[in-house]
mmCIF file of C-alpha atoms in Angstrom:
data_model
loop_
_atom_site.group_PDB
_atom_site.id
_atom_site.type_symbol
_atom_site.label_atom_id
_atom_site.label_comp_id
_atom_site.label_asym_id
_atom_site.label_seq_id
_atom_site.Cartn_x
_atom_site.Cartn_y
_atom_site.Cartn_z
ATOM 1 C CA MET A 1 3.414 11.739 39.189
ATOM 2 C CA SER A 2 -0.632 10.323 38.809
ATOM 3 C CA GLY A 3 -2.592 9.985 35.635
ATOM 4 C CA ASP A 4 -5.413 12.743 35.204
ATOM 5 C CA ALA A 5 -8.102 10.047 36.360
ATOM 6 C CA GLU A 6 -7.682 6.988 39.199
ATOM 7 C CA PRO A 7 -8.156 4.159 37.463
ATOM 8 C CA THR A 8 -11.276 2.150 37.845
ATOM 9 C CA THR A 9 -12.535 -0.875 35.802
ATOM 10 C CA PHE A 10 -14.379 -0.936 32.478
ATOM 11 C CA ALA A 11 -15.260 -2.800 29.793
ATOM 12 C CA PRO A 12 -12.716 -3.934 26.790
ATOM 13 C CA ASP A 13 -12.236 -2.633 23.819
ATOM 14 C CA HIS A 14 -10.759 -5.806 22.128
ATOM 15 C CA PRO A 15 -13.423 -8.976 22.532
ATOM 16 C CA GLY A 16 -11.887 -11.672 25.608
ATOM 17 C CA ALA A 17 -9.466 -9.240 27.446
ATOM 18 C CA ILE A 18 -8.727 -9.568 30.573
ATOM 19 C CA VAL A 19 -9.270 -5.383 32.141
ATOM 20 C CA ARG A 20 -6.718 -4.681 34.985
ATOM 21 C CA PRO A 21 -6.748 -1.158 34.808
ATOM 22 C CA SER A 22 -3.792 1.091 35.285
ATOM 23 C CA PRO A 23 -3.684 4.403 37.024
ATOM 24 C CA SER A 24 -0.828 6.062 34.162
ATOM 25 C CA PHE A 25 -2.951 7.208 31.763
ATOM 26 C CA GLY A 26 -4.185 10.366 30.814
ATOM 27 C CA GLU A 27 -6.479 11.990 27.992
ATOM 28 C CA ARG A 28 -5.202 12.276 24.339
ATOM 29 C CA ARG A 29 -3.967 15.117 23.465
ATOM 30 C CA GLY A 30 -5.364 16.869 20.358
ATOM 31 C CA ARG A 31 -6.741 13.266 19.540
ATOM 32 C CA ALA A 32 -10.145 12.041 19.071
ATOM 33 C CA GLY A 33 -8.979 8.904 18.399
ATOM 34 C CA PRO A 34 -5.010 6.205 17.328
ATOM 35 C CA SER A 35 -3.845 6.163 14.485
ATOM 36 C CA LEU A 36 -1.024 4.612 14.815
ATOM 37 C CA ILE A 37 -0.102 0.927 16.558
ATOM 38 C CA VAL A 38 3.449 0.591 18.574
ATOM 39 C CA LEU A 39 4.691 -3.099 19.469
ATOM 40 C CA HIS A 40 7.447 -4.010 22.213
ATOM 41 C CA TYR A 41 8.702 -6.583 24.076
ATOM 42 C CA THR A 42 8.298 -6.460 28.077
ATOM 43 C CA GLY A 43 12.327 -6.744 28.763
ATOM 44 C CA MET A 44 11.142 -8.531 32.230
ATOM 45 C CA ALA A 45 11.882 -11.913 33.372
ATOM 46 C CA THR A 46 8.454 -12.742 33.675
ATOM 47 C CA GLY A 47 4.798 -12.083 32.025
ATOM 48 C CA GLU A 48 3.449 -11.992 35.963
ATOM 49 C CA ALA A 49 6.294 -9.003 36.569
ATOM 50 C CA ALA A 50 5.354 -6.948 33.884
ATOM 51 C CA GLU A 51 2.278 -7.291 34.182
ATOM 52 C CA LYS A 52 2.374 -5.789 37.863
ATOM 53 C CA TRP A 53 5.103 -3.391 36.837
ATOM 54 C CA LEU A 54 2.755 -1.706 33.997
ATOM 55 C CA CYS A 55 0.284 -1.922 36.490
ATOM 56 C CA ALA A 56 2.481 -0.008 39.658
ATOM 57 C CA PRO A 57 1.942 3.722 40.070
ATOM 58 C CA GLU A 58 5.412 3.760 41.074
ATOM 59 C CA SER A 59 6.199 2.746 38.145
ATOM 60 C CA GLU A 60 4.677 5.840 35.827
ATOM 61 C CA VAL A 61 4.334 3.770 32.674
ATOM 62 C CA SER A 62 1.588 1.998 31.332
ATOM 63 C CA SER A 63 0.501 0.032 27.904
ATOM 64 C CA HIS A 64 -2.925 0.008 26.605
ATOM 65 C CA TYR A 65 -2.442 -3.696 26.290
ATOM 66 C CA LEU A 66 -0.298 -6.905 27.039
ATOM 67 C CA VAL A 67 -0.369 -10.412 25.648
ATOM 68 C CA HIS A 68 1.035 -13.144 27.843
ATOM 69 C CA GLU A 69 3.262 -16.361 26.178
ATOM 70 C CA ASP A 70 0.358 -18.247 26.138
ATOM 71 C CA GLY A 71 -2.105 -15.771 24.325
ATOM 72 C CA ARG A 72 -3.281 -14.071 27.559
ATOM 73 C CA ILE A 73 -4.658 -10.502 26.666
ATOM 74 C CA VAL A 74 -4.950 -7.840 29.754
ATOM 75 C CA GLN A 75 -5.859 -4.493 29.299
ATOM 76 C CA MET A 76 -5.136 -1.670 31.509
ATOM 77 C CA VAL A 77 -5.904 1.690 29.584
ATOM 78 C CA ARG A 78 -8.652 2.150 27.542
ATOM 79 C CA GLU A 79 -8.409 3.315 24.315
ATOM 80 C CA GLN A 80 -9.969 6.129 23.951
ATOM 81 C CA ASP A 81 -7.420 6.908 26.450
ATOM 82 C CA ARG A 82 -3.401 8.025 25.924
ATOM 83 C CA ALA A 83 -0.941 5.420 27.591
ATOM 84 C CA TRP A 84 2.834 5.996 28.842
ATOM 85 C CA HIS A 85 4.004 3.047 26.618
ATOM 86 C CA ALA A 86 6.223 5.249 24.016
ATOM 87 C CA GLY A 87 8.361 7.583 25.824
ATOM 88 C CA ARG A 88 10.848 9.975 24.000
ATOM 89 C CA SER A 89 9.594 9.422 20.534
ATOM 90 C CA PHE A 90 8.977 10.637 16.587
ATOM 91 C CA TRP A 91 7.467 8.796 13.323
ATOM 92 C CA LYS A 92 5.991 10.775 10.167
ATOM 93 C CA GLY A 93 5.939 14.581 11.982
ATOM 94 C CA THR A 94 4.191 13.002 14.910
ATOM 95 C CA THR A 95 6.166 14.336 18.651
ATOM 96 C CA ASP A 96 3.601 12.781 21.083
ATOM 97 C CA VAL A 97 3.858 9.246 19.708
ATOM 98 C CA ASN A 98 1.565 8.177 23.104
ATOM 99 C CA SER A 99 -1.407 10.375 21.766
ATOM 100 C CA ALA A 100 -1.466 9.034 18.460
ATOM 101 C CA SER A 101 -0.804 5.587 19.759
ATOM 102 C CA VAL A 102 -2.861 2.204 21.013
ATOM 103 C CA GLY A 103 0.399 0.535 23.131
ATOM 104 C CA ILE A 104 1.023 -3.368 22.720
ATOM 105 C CA GLU A 105 3.809 -4.686 25.578
ATOM 106 C CA ILE A 106 4.256 -8.834 24.324
ATOM 107 C CA VAL A 107 5.996 -10.711 27.463
ATOM 108 C CA ASN A 108 9.530 -11.605 26.141
ATOM 109 C CA GLY A 109 12.666 -11.014 28.034
ATOM 110 C CA GLY A 110 14.432 -9.153 24.513
ATOM 111 C CA HIS A 111 17.382 -8.660 24.696
ATOM 112 C CA ASP A 112 18.802 -8.409 28.305
ATOM 113 C CA PHE A 113 17.354 -12.315 28.202
ATOM 114 C CA GLY A 114 18.999 -14.006 25.000
ATOM 115 C CA LEU A 115 15.624 -12.689 22.593
ATOM 116 C CA PRO A 116 13.838 -16.228 23.374
ATOM 117 C CA ASP A 117 11.304 -16.805 20.211
ATOM 118 C CA PHE A 118 8.096 -15.647 20.637
ATOM 119 C CA PRO A 119 5.229 -18.757 20.537
ATOM 120 C CA GLY A 120 2.647 -19.082 18.006
ATOM 121 C CA VAL A 121 0.052 -18.988 20.453
ATOM 122 C CA GLN A 122 0.725 -16.195 21.785
ATOM 123 C CA ILE A 123 1.802 -13.939 17.858
ATOM 124 C CA ALA A 124 -1.516 -15.477 16.862
ATOM 125 C CA ALA A 125 -3.180 -13.039 20.048
ATOM 126 C CA VAL A 126 -0.956 -10.296 18.900
ATOM 127 C CA ILE A 127 -2.252 -10.661 15.090
ATOM 128 C CA ALA A 128 -5.632 -11.184 16.313
ATOM 129 C CA LEU A 129 -5.098 -7.781 18.746
ATOM 130 C CA THR A 130 -3.801 -5.760 15.812
ATOM 131 C CA LYS A 131 -5.900 -7.036 13.193
ATOM 132 C CA ASP A 132 -9.405 -5.823 16.108
ATOM 133 C CA ILE A 133 -7.428 -2.348 16.965
ATOM 134 C CA MET A 134 -6.893 -1.626 13.456
ATOM 135 C CA ALA A 135 -10.805 -3.099 12.048
ATOM 136 C CA ARG A 136 -12.454 -0.795 14.105
ATOM 137 C CA HIS A 137 -9.962 2.596 14.546
ATOM 138 C CA GLY A 138 -9.252 2.325 10.318
ATOM 139 C CA MET A 139 -5.855 1.796 10.585
ATOM 140 C CA GLY A 140 -4.239 0.381 7.252
ATOM 141 C CA ARG A 141 -0.884 -1.850 7.705
ATOM 142 C CA ASP A 142 1.855 0.718 7.177
ATOM 143 C CA VAL A 143 0.972 1.892 10.846
ATOM 144 C CA VAL A 144 1.524 -0.925 13.028
ATOM 145 C CA VAL A 145 5.742 -0.229 14.460
ATOM 146 C CA ALA A 146 7.954 -1.437 16.297
ATOM 147 C CA HIS A 147 9.246 0.580 19.353
ATOM 148 C CA SER A 148 12.408 0.724 17.819
ATOM 149 C CA ASP A 149 11.104 2.326 14.575
ATOM 150 C CA VAL A 150 10.055 5.318 16.822
ATOM 151 C CA ALA A 151 12.609 5.283 19.789
ATOM 152 C CA PRO A 152 15.215 4.054 17.160
ATOM 153 C CA GLY A 153 19.206 4.211 19.089
ATOM 154 C CA ARG A 154 16.362 4.569 22.271
ATOM 155 C CA LYS A 155 15.233 1.160 21.744
ATOM 156 C CA ARG A 156 15.326 -2.432 19.995
ATOM 157 C CA ASP A 157 12.524 -3.959 20.915
ATOM 158 C CA PRO A 158 10.625 -6.225 19.849
ATOM 159 C CA GLY A 159 13.708 -7.582 18.718
ATOM 160 C CA GLU A 160 15.165 -8.760 15.576
ATOM 161 C CA ARG A 161 13.876 -12.129 15.724
ATOM 162 C CA PHE A 162 9.638 -10.625 16.134
ATOM 163 C CA PRO A 163 7.893 -12.269 13.019
ATOM 164 C CA TRP A 164 7.019 -9.538 11.334
ATOM 165 C CA ASN A 165 6.703 -11.519 8.282
ATOM 166 C CA GLY A 166 4.001 -13.582 10.209
ATOM 167 C CA LEU A 167 2.177 -10.267 10.468
ATOM 168 C CA ALA A 168 2.000 -9.453 7.118
ATOM 169 C CA GLU A 169 1.128 -12.172 5.560
ATOM 170 C CA ARG A 170 -2.077 -11.561 7.659
ATOM 171 C CA GLY A 171 -2.238 -8.072 6.948
ATOM 172 C CA VAL A 172 -1.338 -6.484 9.521
ATOM 173 C CA ALA A 173 2.103 -5.183 9.264
ATOM 174 C CA LEU A 174 4.119 -4.507 6.305
ATOM 175 C CA HIS A 175 7.027 -6.537 5.539
ATOM 176 C CA VAL A 176 8.896 -6.937 2.499
ATOM 177 C CA GLU A 177 11.885 -10.070 1.921
ATOM 178 C CA PRO A 178 14.527 -8.378 2.966
ATOM 179 C CA VAL A 179 17.785 -8.332 0.109
ATOM 180 C CA PRO A 180 20.448 -11.352 0.975
ATOM 181 C CA VAL A 181 23.283 -10.141 2.617
ATOM 182 C CA GLY A 182 25.809 -8.799 -0.299
ATOM 183 C CA GLY A 183 28.950 -7.535 -1.611
ATOM 184 C CA GLY A 184 28.713 -3.947 -3.279
ATOM 185 C CA ARG A 185 29.149 -0.285 -2.812
ATOM 186 C CA PHE A 186 27.769 0.495 0.872
ATOM 187 C CA LEU A 187 27.574 3.790 2.886
ATOM 188 C CA ALA A 188 28.646 4.257 5.943
ATOM 189 C CA PRO A 189 29.884 6.555 8.901
ATOM 190 C CA GLY A 190 31.881 9.582 7.938
ATOM 191 C CA ASP A 191 30.450 9.761 4.154
ATOM 192 C CA THR A 192 29.218 13.036 2.777
ATOM 193 C CA GLY A 193 27.497 13.559 -0.286
ATOM 194 C CA GLU A 194 24.009 13.130 -2.828
ATOM 195 C CA PRO A 195 24.165 9.215 -1.969
ATOM 196 C CA VAL A 196 24.025 9.751 2.000
ATOM 197 C CA ALA A 197 21.546 12.875 0.902
ATOM 198 C CA ALA A 198 19.312 9.948 -0.767
ATOM 199 C CA LEU A 199 19.620 7.695 1.730
ATOM 200 C CA GLN A 200 18.548 10.429 4.463
ATOM 201 C CA SER A 201 15.438 11.169 2.299
ATOM 202 C CA MET A 202 14.179 7.299 1.924
ATOM 203 C CA LEU A 203 14.856 7.423 5.792
ATOM 204 C CA ALA A 204 12.687 10.142 6.154
ATOM 205 C CA LEU A 205 10.038 8.958 3.814
ATOM 206 C CA TYR A 206 9.796 5.697 5.901
ATOM 207 C CA GLY A 207 9.159 7.648 9.212
ATOM 208 C CA PHE A 208 12.393 8.554 11.131
ATOM 209 C CA ASP A 209 13.099 12.603 11.999
ATOM 210 C CA ALA A 210 15.991 11.998 9.267
ATOM 211 C CA ASN A 211 17.450 15.789 8.129
ATOM 212 C CA ALA A 212 19.034 14.886 4.242
ATOM 213 C CA ASP A 213 22.217 17.097 5.207
ATOM 214 C CA GLY A 214 24.299 14.226 2.561
ATOM 215 C CA VAL A 215 26.027 13.623 6.428
ATOM 216 C CA PHE A 216 26.308 9.893 7.543
ATOM 217 C CA GLY A 217 26.312 11.289 11.033
ATOM 218 C CA GLU A 218 25.679 8.745 14.161
ATOM 219 C CA ALA A 219 21.730 10.039 13.954
ATOM 220 C CA THR A 220 21.986 8.880 10.200
ATOM 221 C CA ARG A 221 23.981 5.259 11.928
ATOM 222 C CA ILE A 222 21.137 4.315 14.148
ATOM 223 C CA GLN A 223 18.159 4.999 12.012
ATOM 224 C CA VAL A 224 20.131 2.180 9.872
ATOM 225 C CA GLU A 225 20.812 0.411 12.334
ATOM 226 C CA ALA A 226 17.017 0.788 13.468
ATOM 227 C CA PHE A 227 15.623 -0.084 10.214
ATOM 228 C CA GLN A 228 17.489 -3.084 9.968
ATOM 229 C CA ARG A 229 16.482 -4.582 13.276
ATOM 230 C CA ARG A 230 13.352 -4.887 11.935
ATOM 231 C CA HIS A 231 13.585 -5.261 8.004
ATOM 232 C CA ARG A 232 16.645 -6.773 8.066
ATOM 233 C CA PRO A 233 17.874 -8.503 10.862
ATOM 234 C CA ALA A 234 20.689 -10.633 9.149
ATOM 235 C CA GLN A 235 23.167 -8.345 10.278
ATOM 236 C CA VAL A 236 22.396 -5.270 12.084
ATOM 237 C CA ASP A 237 25.564 -3.058 11.643
ATOM 238 C CA GLY A 238 24.016 0.399 10.749
ATOM 239 C CA ILE A 239 26.113 0.870 7.592
ATOM 240 C CA ALA A 240 23.991 0.840 4.738
ATOM 241 C CA ASP A 241 25.123 -2.057 2.248
ATOM 242 C CA MET A 242 23.230 -2.519 -0.823
ATOM 243 C CA SER A 243 21.108 -5.056 0.655
ATOM 244 C CA THR A 244 19.929 -2.137 3.483
ATOM 245 C CA ILE A 245 19.178 0.509 0.710
ATOM 246 C CA GLU A 246 17.322 -1.922 -1.636
ATOM 247 C CA THR A 247 15.145 -3.644 1.004
ATOM 248 C CA LEU A 248 14.398 0.173 2.280
ATOM 249 C CA ASN A 249 13.220 1.132 -1.417
ATOM 250 C CA ARG A 250 11.016 -1.815 -1.680
ATOM 251 C CA LEU A 251 9.301 -1.475 1.310
ATOM 252 C CA LEU A 252 8.721 1.823 0.700
ATOM 253 C CA ARG A 253 7.191 0.954 -2.778
ATOM 254 C CA LEU A 254 3.690 -0.297 -0.552
ATOM 255 C CA TYR A 255 3.448 2.033 1.089
ATOM 256 C CA PRO A 256 -0.289 3.722 0.260
ATOM 257 C CA SER A 257 1.774 7.008 -1.167
ATOM 258 C CA PHE A 258 3.733 5.267 -3.726
ATOM 259 C CA SER A 259 0.475 3.399 -5.048
#
């Protein structure tokens, strides 16, 4: 399977980006442009290997951008086109996240390589790129999300060590200081009732495909774990303790619909 068009060179959307066209792209479906930015880690041994794979026809995957550890930015798909980076995903009612988003792959070995730290120069490049995309497309900071947000349980990137607080300080993401892990009541798999339904409603407001049926099943556990991975990474266990619930509540207050 190949893209809807053959890859040709193009002018980069982001100043300073190096263009290396990927054949894996197509037209955005039902959208004139992106309204979401999805951040990934590459999860491969080297940036060179990741760049080669994202541009290989046989991979059938791509991303709009790749940010190397030294801050170099490579653009592989034009922002007006649909890259193949999100896979099966969902965010705030959108099921075709690829058509709605710009994908940014960040070179990092990820969980399979011990979750290495992200170099400062790389994060600075990610911030500059993200800020530029947001400005050109009129996006707010609430639409910058993790791959693990849009594909909970299936994906874990960019992982617990990604510095979301640094992005938030520069206005390109939402972040609240997580409530410290402590005691108190909690909700866990097998629990039922109104408190569980209230938690599920909050998870739906966050963006997940959550059904407020009042039953804490596997889907709810996966979504809680995904929320923790991004916003309460000190303990990622899928149990909705008071720290998790209060952190989620504080974050929702930052959403434009709550302001």
